[in-house]
Amino acid sequence: MKKEFIPYELALRMKQLGFDIPTFGYYQSTRLKLQFPLLKSETQTQTYMREEDCSAPTFQQAFRWFREKYGLASQFSYYHVPKWGFEILEFTDIKMTPSKIVVEYSKPRTYEEAELACLEKLIEIVEQSKSE
């Protein structure tokens, strides 16, 4: 179950970018350990967390958040060699036509490695845009 959640370091960077969606778990800052409280509602996680704790989004939540908040959509491709790559598309108009394509073919060996590399690139893109 834990591999469904993004690693702590990336979750912390997303928190710094403003990620505030309710999640099923969170990282406890004192132990950097993933916590799964017994939830009765989707907003209850936030009541368990202290300010220094960090939400633990699933990969699906993270990719959805970048798509909805920043118009950055990701897609993954498999190449005939056992390697994966990804593309990041930027959508800025209502027609959902990409206005900018950020292509990153890091060609990790597994799909999971491609997810991590893509998520790192998404975070980097948003961090750079905020610093400009």
Coordinates of C-alpha atoms in Angstrom, one line a residue:
M1 CA 0.0 0.0 0.0
K2 CA 2.8 2.4 0.8
K3 CA 4.1 2.4 -2.8
E4 CA 0.9 4.1 -3.9
F5 CA 2.0 7.3 -2.1
I6 CA 4.7 9.7 -3.3
P7 CA 7.9 9.8 -1.3
Y8 CA 8.3 12.2 1.6
E9 CA 10.8 14.5 -0.1
L10 CA 8.4 15.1 -3.1
A11 CA 5.4 15.4 -0.8
L12 CA 7.2 18.1 1.2
R13 CA 8.1 20.0 -2.0
M14 CA 4.5 19.8 -3.1
K15 CA 3.4 21.2 0.2
Q16 CA 5.7 24.1 -0.3
L17 CA 4.0 24.7 -3.7
G18 CA 0.6 24.8 -2.0
F19 CA -0.7 21.2 -2.2
D20 CA -3.6 21.1 0.3
I21 CA -5.9 18.3 -1.0
P22 CA -7.2 15.9 1.7
T23 CA -5.3 12.6 1.6
F24 CA -5.6 9.2 3.2
G25 CA -2.3 9.4 4.9
Y26 CA 0.4 11.9 6.0
Y27 CA 4.1 12.0 6.9
Q28 CA 4.8 12.6 10.5
S29 CA 7.7 15.1 10.5
T30 CA 9.3 13.8 13.7
R31 CA 9.8 10.3 12.3
L32 CA 9.3 10.8 8.6
K33 CA 7.0 7.9 8.8
L34 CA 3.8 7.4 6.7
Q35 CA 0.7 7.5 9.0
F36 CA -2.7 6.1 8.2
P37 CA -5.2 7.3 10.7
L38 CA -8.6 5.6 10.8
L39 CA -10.7 8.1 8.8
K40 CA -14.4 8.7 9.0
S41 CA -14.4 11.5 6.4
E42 CA -12.0 12.7 3.7
T43 CA -11.1 15.9 5.5
Q44 CA -10.3 14.1 8.8
T45 CA -6.6 13.6 8.0
Q46 CA -5.9 17.3 8.4
T47 CA -7.1 17.1 12.0
Y48 CA -4.4 14.5 12.9
M49 CA -1.6 16.5 11.3
R50 CA 0.5 19.1 13.0
E51 CA 1.7 22.1 11.0
E52 CA 5.1 20.5 10.5
D53 CA 3.6 17.3 9.2
C54 CA 3.1 16.8 5.5
S55 CA 0.2 15.3 3.5
A56 CA 1.0 12.1 1.6
P57 CA -0.7 12.2 -1.7
T58 CA -1.0 9.2 -3.9
F59 CA 0.6 9.4 -7.4
Q60 CA -2.9 9.8 -8.9
Q61 CA -3.7 12.7 -6.6
A62 CA -0.3 14.4 -7.4
F63 CA -0.7 14.1 -11.2
R64 CA -4.3 15.3 -11.0
W65 CA -3.3 18.3 -8.8
F66 CA -0.6 19.4 -11.3
R67 CA -3.1 19.0 -14.2
E68 CA -6.0 20.9 -12.5
K69 CA -3.9 23.6 -10.7
Y70 CA -1.2 24.3 -13.2
G71 CA -2.5 22.8 -16.5
L72 CA 0.4 20.3 -16.7
A73 CA -0.6 16.9 -17.9
S74 CA 1.6 13.8 -18.0
Q75 CA 1.6 10.8 -20.2
F76 CA 3.9 7.8 -20.2
S77 CA 5.2 5.7 -23.1
Y78 CA 6.9 2.3 -23.3
Y79 CA 9.7 1.8 -25.8
H80 CA 10.7 -1.4 -27.5
V81 CA 13.8 -1.6 -25.2
P82 CA 12.6 -2.2 -21.7
K83 CA 12.4 1.5 -20.9
W84 CA 9.8 4.0 -20.1
G85 CA 9.6 7.7 -21.0
F86 CA 7.2 10.5 -20.4
E87 CA 5.9 13.8 -21.8
I88 CA 4.5 16.7 -19.9
L89 CA 2.0 18.8 -21.8
E90 CA 1.0 22.3 -20.7
F91 CA -2.6 23.3 -21.3
T92 CA -3.6 27.0 -21.0
D93 CA -6.8 27.4 -22.9
I94 CA -10.3 26.1 -22.7
K95 CA -9.9 24.0 -25.9
M96 CA -7.4 21.8 -24.1
T97 CA -5.0 22.1 -26.9
P98 CA -1.4 22.0 -25.6
S99 CA 0.2 25.4 -25.9
K100 CA 3.6 24.1 -24.8
I101 CA 5.1 20.6 -24.8
V102 CA 7.8 19.9 -22.3
V103 CA 9.3 16.6 -23.4
E104 CA 11.4 14.7 -21.0
Y105 CA 12.6 11.2 -22.1
S106 CA 14.7 10.2 -19.2
K107 CA 13.9 6.6 -20.2
P108 CA 13.8 4.9 -16.7
R109 CA 13.7 1.2 -16.8
T110 CA 10.4 0.7 -14.9
Y111 CA 7.1 2.5 -15.0
E112 CA 7.5 3.4 -11.3
E113 CA 10.9 5.1 -12.1
A114 CA 9.2 7.0 -14.9
E115 CA 6.4 8.2 -12.5
L116 CA 9.0 9.4 -10.0
A117 CA 11.1 11.2 -12.7
C118 CA 8.0 12.8 -14.1
L119 CA 6.8 14.0 -10.7
E120 CA 10.2 15.5 -10.0
K121 CA 10.1 17.3 -13.3
L122 CA 6.6 18.7 -12.7
I123 CA 7.7 20.0 -9.3
E124 CA 10.8 21.5 -10.9
I125 CA 8.8 23.3 -13.6
V126 CA 6.4 24.8 -11.1
E127 CA 9.2 25.8 -8.7
Q128 CA 11.0 27.6 -11.6
S129 CA 7.9 29.4 -12.7
K130 CA 7.3 30.6 -9.2
S131 CA 10.8 31.9 -8.8
E132 CA 10.6 34.0 -12.1

